[in-house]
Structure formats: structure tokens, C-alpha cells
Amino acid sequence: MADGIASIVGSWHFIIVQSILLFGWLVINSVAWIKGWDPYPFILLNLVLSFQAAFTAPIIMMSQNRQSEVDRQKAEADYTVNIKAEEDICGLHEKMDLLREQDVARLIGLLETVIEDNRALREELAKRD
């Protein structure tokens, strides 16, 4: 409810309507040929606006407090998601490192086989000469 009131009070529509009402109040109570209900210095208008300010400010603060709580919860959810993503990325790095180590070990084995085959071929060629 506080959010709804805060969104209405914080809109241009509200400001325009309130300005028109205030202007009308001042005109009706200032024109000499109409007997106004709140003559200058507009004590009743001052009282109405004071009540409006007294109730609007706490409602806006309540809305801000609720929005702060929503923002805090979103930040906590983002933090949790980020931690989970970091853990997943670390796991992927470990898997990539393991695969790289396995590939290097396999390549070293193949290289040793090629070197051994090369040595054997040289020895056989040396015997033929």
C-alpha cells in the first residue's frame, strides 16, 4: 500500500492535479465577489497541506524501507548465484587442467615411442651399411 501511495504522490499527474486544486483554492478564496471559506492567509489550506506532508513523508519512507529490503534480498540472491558460478568455474578449471595433464602425458608417451622407433630404425640402418 505504501508503494502505491508513494508512486501516486511521486507522479507528475499528482503534482499537476494538486497544483490545479491549490490554484483553484487560492482563486476561490481570494476573489472579492465570492465569499471564501478560507480567507487570506489561508489557514485551512496550510492545515490541509501540513496534514498531507505529515502523512506523505512517513509513507514514502516506508516505501523506501521496503524497497531497500527488496534490493538487499536481490543483492543476496545475486551474491549466491555469483558464488555458485565461481565454484562451477573452478570445477571446470580443474577438469580442464586434468584433461591437459592427460593430453600432455599421452603426447609424451607418443613422443617416447617415436624416439624409440627412430632409434631402432637408425640402428637397423647402421647394421645394413
mmCIF file of N, CA and C in Angstrom:
data_model
loop_
_atom_site.group_PDB
_atom_site.id
_atom_site.type_symbol
_atom_site.label_atom_id
_atom_site.label_comp_id
_atom_site.label_asym_id
_atom_site.label_seq_id
_atom_site.Cartn_x
_atom_site.Cartn_y
_atom_site.Cartn_z
ATOM 1 N N MET A 1 0.822 -1.185 0.000
ATOM 2 C CA MET A 1 0.000 0.000 0.000
ATOM 3 C C MET A 1 0.870 1.255 0.000
ATOM 4 N N ALA A 2 1.947 1.219 0.791
ATOM 5 C CA ALA A 2 2.842 2.374 0.848
ATOM 6 C C ALA A 2 3.477 2.625 -0.513
ATOM 7 N N ASP A 3 3.808 1.544 -1.230
ATOM 8 C CA ASP A 3 4.402 1.704 -2.557
ATOM 9 C C ASP A 3 3.414 2.343 -3.522
ATOM 10 N N GLY A 4 2.160 1.929 -3.431
ATOM 11 C CA GLY A 4 1.134 2.509 -4.300
ATOM 12 C C GLY A 4 0.948 3.996 -4.044
ATOM 13 N N ILE A 5 0.869 4.358 -2.775
ATOM 14 C CA ILE A 5 0.702 5.776 -2.425
ATOM 15 C C ILE A 5 1.928 6.565 -2.844
ATOM 16 N N ALA A 6 3.118 6.010 -2.596
ATOM 17 C CA ALA A 6 4.347 6.709 -2.967
ATOM 18 C C ALA A 6 4.438 6.891 -4.477
ATOM 19 N N SER A 7 3.996 5.893 -5.239
ATOM 20 C CA SER A 7 4.062 6.035 -6.698
ATOM 21 C C SER A 7 3.055 7.069 -7.199
ATOM 22 N N ILE A 8 1.905 7.174 -6.529
ATOM 23 C CA ILE A 8 0.921 8.188 -6.924
ATOM 24 C C ILE A 8 1.421 9.577 -6.554
ATOM 25 N N VAL A 9 1.875 9.743 -5.314
ATOM 26 C CA VAL A 9 2.334 11.051 -4.838
ATOM 27 C C VAL A 9 3.573 11.504 -5.603
ATOM 28 N N GLY A 10 4.367 10.566 -6.063
ATOM 29 C CA GLY A 10 5.590 10.915 -6.781
ATOM 30 C C GLY A 10 5.413 11.029 -8.279
ATOM 31 N N SER A 11 4.165 11.160 -8.749
ATOM 32 C CA SER A 11 3.932 11.233 -10.193
ATOM 33 C C SER A 11 3.645 12.670 -10.635
ATOM 34 N N TRP A 12 3.886 12.918 -11.905
ATOM 35 C CA TRP A 12 3.579 14.236 -12.467
ATOM 36 C C TRP A 12 2.069 14.479 -12.450
ATOM 37 N N HIS A 13 1.294 13.444 -12.639
ATOM 38 C CA HIS A 13 -0.160 13.578 -12.614
ATOM 39 C C HIS A 13 -0.608 14.150 -11.271
ATOM 40 N N PHE A 14 -0.065 13.623 -10.184
ATOM 41 C CA PHE A 14 -0.427 14.111 -8.851
ATOM 42 C C PHE A 14 -0.008 15.570 -8.686
ATOM 43 N N ILE A 15 1.192 15.908 -9.119
ATOM 44 C CA ILE A 15 1.681 17.287 -8.972
ATOM 45 C C ILE A 15 0.795 18.257 -9.754
ATOM 46 N N ILE A 16 0.418 17.872 -10.970
ATOM 47 C CA ILE A 16 -0.430 18.747 -11.789
ATOM 48 C C ILE A 16 -1.811 18.908 -11.153
ATOM 49 N N VAL A 17 -2.426 17.804 -10.738
ATOM 50 C CA VAL A 17 -3.756 17.874 -10.107
ATOM 51 C C VAL A 17 -3.690 18.690 -8.821
ATOM 52 N N GLN A 18 -2.674 18.453 -8.010
ATOM 53 C CA GLN A 18 -2.554 19.205 -6.756
ATOM 54 C C GLN A 18 -2.343 20.693 -7.045
ATOM 55 N N SER A 19 -1.545 21.014 -8.042
ATOM 56 C CA SER A 19 -1.320 22.424 -8.388
ATOM 57 C C SER A 19 -2.613 23.089 -8.843
ATOM 58 N N ILE A 20 -3.403 22.375 -9.645
ATOM 59 C CA ILE A 20 -4.692 22.925 -10.096
ATOM 60 C C ILE A 20 -5.621 23.142 -8.901
ATOM 61 N N LEU A 21 -5.688 22.162 -8.008
ATOM 62 C CA LEU A 21 -6.543 22.301 -6.821
ATOM 63 C C LEU A 21 -6.083 23.463 -5.936
ATOM 64 N N LEU A 22 -4.782 23.593 -5.731
ATOM 65 C CA LEU A 22 -4.273 24.698 -4.906
ATOM 66 C C LEU A 22 -4.575 26.045 -5.561
ATOM 67 N N PHE A 23 -4.374 26.119 -6.867
ATOM 68 C CA PHE A 23 -4.666 27.362 -7.577
ATOM 69 C C PHE A 23 -6.152 27.701 -7.464
ATOM 70 N N GLY A 24 -7.010 26.690 -7.648
ATOM 71 C CA GLY A 24 -8.451 26.908 -7.510
ATOM 72 C C GLY A 24 -8.820 27.369 -6.111
ATOM 73 N N TRP A 25 -8.225 26.736 -5.108
ATOM 74 C CA TRP A 25 -8.475 27.109 -3.709
ATOM 75 C C TRP A 25 -8.103 28.576 -3.498
ATOM 76 N N LEU A 26 -6.932 28.959 -3.976
ATOM 77 C CA LEU A 26 -6.469 30.337 -3.790
ATOM 78 C C LEU A 26 -7.369 31.330 -4.524
ATOM 79 N N VAL A 27 -7.764 30.991 -5.747
ATOM 80 C CA VAL A 27 -8.612 31.901 -6.522
ATOM 81 C C VAL A 27 -9.979 32.055 -5.855
ATOM 82 N N ILE A 28 -10.599 30.913 -5.520
ATOM 83 C CA ILE A 28 -11.939 30.972 -4.915
ATOM 84 C C ILE A 28 -11.909 31.755 -3.609
ATOM 85 N N ASN A 29 -10.877 31.597 -2.831
ATOM 86 C CA ASN A 29 -10.819 32.265 -1.527
ATOM 87 C C ASN A 29 -10.215 33.661 -1.597
ATOM 88 N N SER A 30 -9.759 34.085 -2.766
ATOM 89 C CA SER A 30 -9.156 35.415 -2.899
ATOM 90 C C SER A 30 -10.047 36.396 -3.645
ATOM 91 N N VAL A 31 -10.921 35.894 -4.506
ATOM 92 C CA VAL A 31 -11.770 36.783 -5.312
ATOM 93 C C VAL A 31 -12.774 37.473 -4.389
ATOM 94 N N ALA A 32 -12.907 38.774 -4.563
ATOM 95 C CA ALA A 32 -13.703 39.589 -3.651
ATOM 96 C C ALA A 32 -15.197 39.307 -3.748
ATOM 97 N N TRP A 33 -15.742 38.998 -4.927
ATOM 98 C CA TRP A 33 -17.194 38.832 -5.051
ATOM 99 C C TRP A 33 -17.690 37.458 -4.601
ATOM 100 N N ILE A 34 -16.744 36.529 -4.286
ATOM 101 C CA ILE A 34 -17.133 35.219 -3.756
ATOM 102 C C ILE A 34 -16.674 35.160 -2.305
ATOM 103 N N LYS A 35 -17.612 34.793 -1.422
ATOM 104 C CA LYS A 35 -17.204 34.666 -0.025
ATOM 105 C C LYS A 35 -16.550 33.300 0.141
ATOM 106 N N GLY A 36 -15.239 33.277 0.376
ATOM 107 C CA GLY A 36 -14.491 32.033 0.521
ATOM 108 C C GLY A 36 -14.605 31.458 1.917
ATOM 109 N N TRP A 37 -14.335 30.197 2.029
ATOM 110 C CA TRP A 37 -14.370 29.518 3.320
ATOM 111 C C TRP A 37 -13.025 29.590 4.036
ATOM 112 N N ASP A 38 -11.983 30.063 3.310
ATOM 113 C CA ASP A 38 -10.640 30.142 3.900
ATOM 114 C C ASP A 38 -9.963 31.421 3.414
ATOM 115 N N PRO A 39 -10.322 32.566 4.018
ATOM 116 C CA PRO A 39 -9.746 33.831 3.543
ATOM 117 C C PRO A 39 -8.246 33.912 3.836
ATOM 118 N N TYR A 40 -7.609 34.868 3.130
ATOM 119 C CA TYR A 40 -6.177 35.094 3.328
ATOM 120 C C TYR A 40 -5.911 35.249 4.814
ATOM 121 N N PRO A 41 -4.917 34.646 5.373
ATOM 122 C CA PRO A 41 -3.703 33.965 4.900
ATOM 123 C C PRO A 41 -3.863 32.454 4.717
ATOM 124 N N PHE A 42 -5.068 31.975 4.416
ATOM 125 C CA PHE A 42 -5.327 30.579 4.045
ATOM 126 C C PHE A 42 -4.876 29.582 5.122
ATOM 127 N N ILE A 43 -5.362 29.782 6.313
ATOM 128 C CA ILE A 43 -5.004 28.927 7.447
ATOM 129 C C ILE A 43 -5.473 27.492 7.224
ATOM 130 N N LEU A 44 -6.685 27.326 6.709
ATOM 131 C CA LEU A 44 -7.199 25.978 6.467
ATOM 132 C C LEU A 44 -6.358 25.256 5.401
ATOM 133 N N LEU A 45 -5.973 25.977 4.347
ATOM 134 C CA LEU A 45 -5.116 25.386 3.312
ATOM 135 C C LEU A 45 -3.777 24.970 3.914
ATOM 136 N N ASN A 46 -3.232 25.816 4.765
ATOM 137 C CA ASN A 46 -1.972 25.493 5.441
ATOM 138 C C ASN A 46 -2.124 24.225 6.275
ATOM 139 N N LEU A 47 -3.254 24.105 6.974
ATOM 140 C CA LEU A 47 -3.514 22.922 7.791
ATOM 141 C C LEU A 47 -3.634 21.674 6.918
ATOM 142 N N VAL A 48 -4.363 21.774 5.810
ATOM 143 C CA VAL A 48 -4.529 20.633 4.901
ATOM 144 C C VAL A 48 -3.175 20.196 4.346
ATOM 145 N N LEU A 49 -2.373 21.142 3.888
ATOM 146 C CA LEU A 49 -1.059 20.801 3.328
ATOM 147 C C LEU A 49 -0.119 20.246 4.399
ATOM 148 N N SER A 50 -0.241 20.737 5.621
ATOM 149 C CA SER A 50 0.575 20.197 6.714
ATOM 150 C C SER A 50 0.206 18.751 7.006
ATOM 151 N N PHE A 51 -1.106 18.463 7.022
ATOM 152 C CA PHE A 51 -1.540 17.072 7.205
ATOM 153 C C PHE A 51 -1.031 16.188 6.071
ATOM 154 N N GLN A 52 -1.142 16.693 4.860
ATOM 155 C CA GLN A 52 -0.670 15.916 3.713
ATOM 156 C C GLN A 52 0.821 15.612 3.852
ATOM 157 N N ALA A 53 1.605 16.606 4.208
ATOM 158 C CA ALA A 53 3.048 16.399 4.371
ATOM 159 C C ALA A 53 3.341 15.455 5.532
ATOM 160 N N ALA A 54 2.565 15.597 6.616
ATOM 161 C CA ALA A 54 2.796 14.754 7.793
ATOM 162 C C ALA A 54 2.535 13.284 7.497
ATOM 163 N N PHE A 55 1.578 12.992 6.639
ATOM 164 C CA PHE A 55 1.274 11.597 6.311
ATOM 165 C C PHE A 55 2.063 11.089 5.108
ATOM 166 N N THR A 56 2.351 11.969 4.170
ATOM 167 C CA THR A 56 3.046 11.537 2.953
ATOM 168 C C THR A 56 4.497 11.174 3.234
ATOM 169 N N ALA A 57 5.182 11.959 4.027
ATOM 170 C CA ALA A 57 6.606 11.689 4.293
ATOM 171 C C ALA A 57 6.827 10.310 4.921
ATOM 172 N N PRO A 58 6.102 9.935 5.973
ATOM 173 C CA PRO A 58 6.309 8.586 6.522
ATOM 174 C C PRO A 58 5.932 7.471 5.545
ATOM 175 N N ILE A 59 4.897 7.703 4.742
ATOM 176 C CA ILE A 59 4.514 6.676 3.764
ATOM 177 C C ILE A 59 5.622 6.489 2.739
ATOM 178 N N ILE A 60 6.195 7.588 2.272
ATOM 179 C CA ILE A 60 7.309 7.488 1.319
ATOM 180 C C ILE A 60 8.500 6.796 1.968
ATOM 181 N N MET A 61 8.768 7.106 3.234
ATOM 182 C CA MET A 61 9.878 6.443 3.934
ATOM 183 C C MET A 61 9.606 4.949 4.092
ATOM 184 N N MET A 62 8.358 4.583 4.368
ATOM 185 C CA MET A 62 8.018 3.160 4.470
ATOM 186 C C MET A 62 8.253 2.468 3.131
ATOM 187 N N SER A 63 7.873 3.125 2.057
ATOM 188 C CA SER A 63 8.084 2.561 0.724
ATOM 189 C C SER A 63 9.571 2.404 0.436
ATOM 190 N N GLN A 64 10.360 3.401 0.820
ATOM 191 C CA GLN A 64 11.809 3.319 0.610
ATOM 192 C C GLN A 64 12.418 2.199 1.444
ATOM 193 N N ASN A 65 11.959 2.041 2.677
ATOM 194 C CA ASN A 65 12.469 0.951 3.522
ATOM 195 C C ASN A 65 12.144 -0.406 2.914
ATOM 196 N N ARG A 66 10.924 -0.561 2.414
ATOM 197 C CA ARG A 66 10.536 -1.820 1.787
ATOM 198 C C ARG A 66 11.365 -2.064 0.525
ATOM 199 N N GLN A 67 11.577 -1.006 -0.256
ATOM 200 C CA GLN A 67 12.381 -1.149 -1.470
ATOM 201 C C GLN A 67 13.822 -1.490 -1.116
ATOM 202 N N SER A 68 14.327 -0.923 -0.027
ATOM 203 C CA SER A 68 15.685 -1.259 0.422
ATOM 204 C C SER A 68 15.781 -2.729 0.792
ATOM 205 N N GLU A 69 14.756 -3.254 1.438
ATOM 206 C CA GLU A 69 14.734 -4.674 1.804
ATOM 207 C C GLU A 69 14.694 -5.548 0.549
ATOM 208 N N VAL A 70 13.882 -5.152 -0.428
ATOM 209 C CA VAL A 70 13.822 -5.898 -1.692
ATOM 210 C C VAL A 70 15.185 -5.868 -2.378
ATOM 211 N N ASP A 71 15.818 -4.697 -2.407
ATOM 212 C CA ASP A 71 17.144 -4.572 -3.023
ATOM 213 C C ASP A 71 18.170 -5.431 -2.291
ATOM 214 N N ARG A 72 18.086 -5.474 -0.955
ATOM 215 C CA ARG A 72 19.018 -6.290 -0.177
ATOM 216 C C ARG A 72 18.832 -7.767 -0.505
ATOM 217 N N GLN A 73 17.582 -8.203 -0.604
ATOM 218 C CA GLN A 73 17.318 -9.605 -0.940
ATOM 219 C C GLN A 73 17.813 -9.940 -2.345
ATOM 220 N N LYS A 74 17.636 -9.018 -3.288
ATOM 221 C CA LYS A 74 18.145 -9.245 -4.645
ATOM 222 C C LYS A 74 19.666 -9.320 -4.636
ATOM 223 N N ALA A 75 20.306 -8.458 -3.847
ATOM 224 C CA ALA A 75 21.769 -8.479 -3.766
ATOM 225 C C ALA A 75 22.253 -9.800 -3.167
ATOM 226 N N GLU A 76 21.552 -10.295 -2.154
ATOM 227 C CA GLU A 76 21.923 -11.591 -1.566
ATOM 228 C C GLU A 76 21.753 -12.718 -2.582
ATOM 229 N N ALA A 77 20.670 -12.671 -3.347
ATOM 230 C CA ALA A 77 20.451 -13.698 -4.376
ATOM 231 C C ALA A 77 21.538 -13.621 -5.444
ATOM 232 N N ASP A 78 21.900 -12.405 -5.850
ATOM 233 C CA ASP A 78 22.980 -12.236 -6.827
ATOM 234 C C ASP A 78 24.291 -12.779 -6.277
ATOM 235 N N TYR A 79 24.552 -12.508 -5.002
ATOM 236 C CA TYR A 79 25.781 -12.988 -4.377
ATOM 237 C C TYR A 79 25.816 -14.516 -4.379
ATOM 238 N N THR A 80 24.693 -15.132 -4.028
ATOM 239 C CA THR A 80 24.616 -16.599 -4.009
ATOM 240 C C THR A 80 24.852 -17.169 -5.403
ATOM 241 N N VAL A 81 24.233 -16.563 -6.400
ATOM 242 C CA VAL A 81 24.422 -17.022 -7.782
ATOM 243 C C VAL A 81 25.881 -16.854 -8.194
ATOM 244 N N ASN A 82 26.480 -15.731 -7.829
ATOM 245 C CA ASN A 82 27.880 -15.488 -8.188
ATOM 246 C C ASN A 82 28.815 -16.491 -7.519
ATOM 247 N N ILE A 83 28.558 -16.821 -6.262
ATOM 248 C CA ILE A 83 29.384 -17.813 -5.561
ATOM 249 C C ILE A 83 29.258 -19.167 -6.241
ATOM 250 N N LYS A 84 28.032 -19.558 -6.583
ATOM 251 C CA LYS A 84 27.807 -20.841 -7.261
ATOM 252 C C LYS A 84 28.508 -20.856 -8.618
ATOM 253 N N ALA A 85 28.412 -19.758 -9.353
ATOM 254 C CA ALA A 85 29.073 -19.673 -10.658
ATOM 255 C C ALA A 85 30.585 -19.769 -10.499
ATOM 256 N N GLU A 86 31.122 -19.121 -9.466
ATOM 257 C CA GLU A 86 32.567 -19.193 -9.228
ATOM 258 C C GLU A 86 32.989 -20.628 -8.910
ATOM 259 N N GLU A 87 32.193 -21.322 -8.093
ATOM 260 C CA GLU A 87 32.505 -22.723 -7.778
ATOM 261 C C GLU A 87 32.459 -23.584 -9.039
ATOM 262 N N ASP A 88 31.455 -23.353 -9.878
ATOM 263 C CA ASP A 88 31.351 -24.110 -11.129
ATOM 264 C C ASP A 88 32.545 -23.838 -12.041
ATOM 265 N N ILE A 89 32.947 -22.590 -12.122
ATOM 266 C CA ILE A 89 34.090 -22.225 -12.965
ATOM 267 C C ILE A 89 35.365 -22.863 -12.434
ATOM 268 N N CYS A 90 35.544 -22.853 -11.114
ATOM 269 C CA CYS A 90 36.728 -23.507 -10.527
ATOM 270 C C CYS A 90 36.719 -25.002 -10.848
ATOM 271 N N GLY A 91 35.551 -25.640 -10.768
ATOM 272 C CA GLY A 91 35.443 -27.056 -11.111
ATOM 273 C C GLY A 91 35.797 -27.301 -12.568
ATOM 274 N N LEU A 92 35.339 -26.423 -13.447
ATOM 275 C CA LEU A 92 35.676 -26.557 -14.866
ATOM 276 C C LEU A 92 37.171 -26.371 -15.104
ATOM 277 N N HIS A 93 37.781 -25.424 -14.381
ATOM 278 C CA HIS A 93 39.234 -25.227 -14.500
ATOM 279 C C HIS A 93 39.979 -26.492 -14.077
ATOM 280 N N GLU A 94 39.530 -27.095 -12.987
ATOM 281 C CA GLU A 94 40.183 -28.328 -12.523
ATOM 282 C C GLU A 94 40.045 -29.439 -13.559
ATOM 283 N N LYS A 95 38.860 -29.567 -14.154
ATOM 284 C CA LYS A 95 38.664 -30.587 -15.190
ATOM 285 C C LYS A 95 39.542 -30.305 -16.404
ATOM 286 N N MET A 96 39.621 -29.040 -16.802
ATOM 287 C CA MET A 96 40.468 -28.677 -17.947
ATOM 288 C C MET A 96 41.936 -28.967 -17.644
ATOM 289 N N ASP A 97 42.376 -28.654 -16.424
ATOM 290 C CA ASP A 97 43.764 -28.942 -16.045
ATOM 291 C C ASP A 97 44.033 -30.442 -16.087
ATOM 292 N N LEU A 98 43.094 -31.240 -15.588
ATOM 293 C CA LEU A 98 43.252 -32.697 -15.607
ATOM 294 C C LEU A 98 43.322 -33.210 -17.042
ATOM 295 N N LEU A 99 42.430 -32.726 -17.907
ATOM 296 C CA LEU A 99 42.458 -33.141 -19.312
ATOM 297 C C LEU A 99 43.761 -32.728 -19.986
ATOM 298 N N ARG A 100 44.241 -31.533 -19.671
ATOM 299 C CA ARG A 100 45.508 -31.064 -20.245
ATOM 300 C C ARG A 100 46.658 -31.951 -19.774
ATOM 301 N N GLU A 101 46.669 -32.292 -18.492
ATOM 302 C CA GLU A 101 47.723 -33.176 -17.977
ATOM 303 C C GLU A 101 47.662 -34.539 -18.655
ATOM 304 N N GLN A 102 46.451 -35.070 -18.862
ATOM 305 C CA GLN A 102 46.313 -36.362 -19.537
ATOM 306 C C GLN A 102 46.794 -36.267 -20.983
ATOM 307 N N ASP A 103 46.455 -35.175 -21.668
ATOM 308 C CA ASP A 103 46.912 -34.988 -23.049
ATOM 309 C C ASP A 103 48.427 -34.879 -23.118
ATOM 310 N N VAL A 104 49.012 -34.130 -22.192
ATOM 311 C CA VAL A 104 50.475 -33.982 -22.177
ATOM 312 C C VAL A 104 51.129 -35.332 -21.912
ATOM 313 N N ALA A 105 50.597 -36.095 -20.966
ATOM 314 C CA ALA A 105 51.165 -37.416 -20.669
ATOM 315 C C ALA A 105 51.049 -38.331 -21.889
ATOM 316 N N ARG A 106 49.910 -38.278 -22.578
ATOM 317 C CA ARG A 106 49.729 -39.102 -23.780
ATOM 318 C C ARG A 106 50.700 -38.671 -24.874
ATOM 319 N N LEU A 107 50.866 -37.361 -25.053
ATOM 320 C CA LEU A 107 51.799 -36.868 -26.070
ATOM 321 C C LEU A 107 53.239 -37.235 -25.738
ATOM 322 N N ILE A 108 53.587 -37.174 -24.460
ATOM 323 C CA ILE A 108 54.948 -37.575 -24.060
ATOM 324 C C ILE A 108 55.154 -39.054 -24.360
ATOM 325 N N GLY A 109 54.138 -39.873 -24.067
ATOM 326 C CA GLY A 109 54.231 -41.308 -24.376
ATOM 327 C C GLY A 109 54.403 -41.543 -25.866
ATOM 328 N N LEU A 110 53.627 -40.834 -26.678
ATOM 329 C CA LEU A 110 53.762 -40.968 -28.132
ATOM 330 C C LEU A 110 55.127 -40.501 -28.611
ATOM 331 N N LEU A 111 55.601 -39.410 -28.050
ATOM 332 C CA LEU A 111 56.917 -38.893 -28.426
ATOM 333 C C LEU A 111 58.010 -39.887 -28.059
ATOM 334 N N GLU A 112 57.917 -40.494 -26.889
ATOM 335 C CA GLU A 112 58.906 -41.502 -26.490
ATOM 336 C C GLU A 112 58.864 -42.699 -27.437
ATOM 337 N N THR A 113 57.656 -43.081 -27.859
ATOM 338 C CA THR A 113 57.525 -44.188 -28.820
ATOM 339 C C THR A 113 58.174 -43.823 -30.149
ATOM 340 N N VAL A 114 57.933 -42.612 -30.620
ATOM 341 C CA VAL A 114 58.531 -42.167 -31.884
ATOM 342 C C VAL A 114 60.049 -42.121 -31.759
ATOM 343 N N ILE A 115 60.545 -41.605 -30.641
ATOM 344 C CA ILE A 115 62.001 -41.543 -30.438
ATOM 345 C C ILE A 115 62.582 -42.948 -30.410
ATOM 346 N N GLU A 116 61.925 -43.857 -29.727
ATOM 347 C CA GLU A 116 62.406 -45.248 -29.659
ATOM 348 C C GLU A 116 62.379 -45.899 -31.038
ATOM 349 N N ASP A 117 61.289 -45.683 -31.791
ATOM 350 C CA ASP A 117 61.211 -46.225 -33.151
ATOM 351 C C ASP A 117 62.293 -45.621 -34.036
ATOM 352 N N ASN A 118 62.540 -44.345 -33.895
ATOM 353 C CA ASN A 118 63.583 -43.667 -34.669
ATOM 354 C C ASN A 118 64.953 -44.257 -34.338
ATOM 355 N N ARG A 119 65.220 -44.474 -33.067
ATOM 356 C CA ARG A 119 66.494 -45.053 -32.635
ATOM 357 C C ARG A 119 66.647 -46.467 -33.224
ATOM 358 N N ALA A 120 65.544 -47.241 -33.164
ATOM 359 C CA ALA A 120 65.591 -48.610 -33.697
ATOM 360 C C ALA A 120 65.855 -48.597 -35.196
ATOM 361 N N LEU A 121 65.229 -47.676 -35.914
ATOM 362 C CA LEU A 121 65.462 -47.577 -37.357
ATOM 363 C C LEU A 121 66.900 -47.179 -37.662
ATOM 364 N N ARG A 122 67.468 -46.283 -36.892
ATOM 365 C CA ARG A 122 68.868 -45.881 -37.101
ATOM 366 C C ARG A 122 69.804 -47.056 -36.877
ATOM 367 N N GLU A 123 69.517 -47.793 -35.819
ATOM 368 C CA GLU A 123 70.381 -48.945 -35.535
ATOM 369 C C GLU A 123 70.297 -49.970 -36.670
ATOM 370 N N GLU A 124 69.089 -50.198 -37.190
ATOM 371 C CA GLU A 124 68.926 -51.161 -38.276
ATOM 372 C C GLU A 124 69.602 -50.667 -39.548
ATOM 373 N N LEU A 125 69.482 -49.359 -39.809
ATOM 374 C CA LEU A 125 70.158 -48.791 -40.979
ATOM 375 C C LEU A 125 71.672 -48.850 -40.812
ATOM 376 N N ALA A 126 72.130 -48.663 -39.590
ATOM 377 C CA ALA A 126 73.575 -48.714 -39.343
ATOM 378 C C ALA A 126 74.092 -50.131 -39.557
ATOM 379 N N LYS A 127 73.307 -51.150 -39.226
ATOM 380 C CA LYS A 127 73.713 -52.538 -39.419
ATOM 381 C C LYS A 127 73.767 -52.885 -40.903
ATOM 382 N N ARG A 128 72.914 -52.327 -41.722
ATOM 383 C CA ARG A 128 72.878 -52.613 -43.151
ATOM 384 C C ARG A 128 74.071 -52.003 -43.869
ATOM 385 N N ASP A 129 74.551 -50.957 -43.367
ATOM 386 C CA ASP A 129 75.683 -50.320 -44.052
ATOM 387 C C ASP A 129 76.918 -51.041 -43.790
#
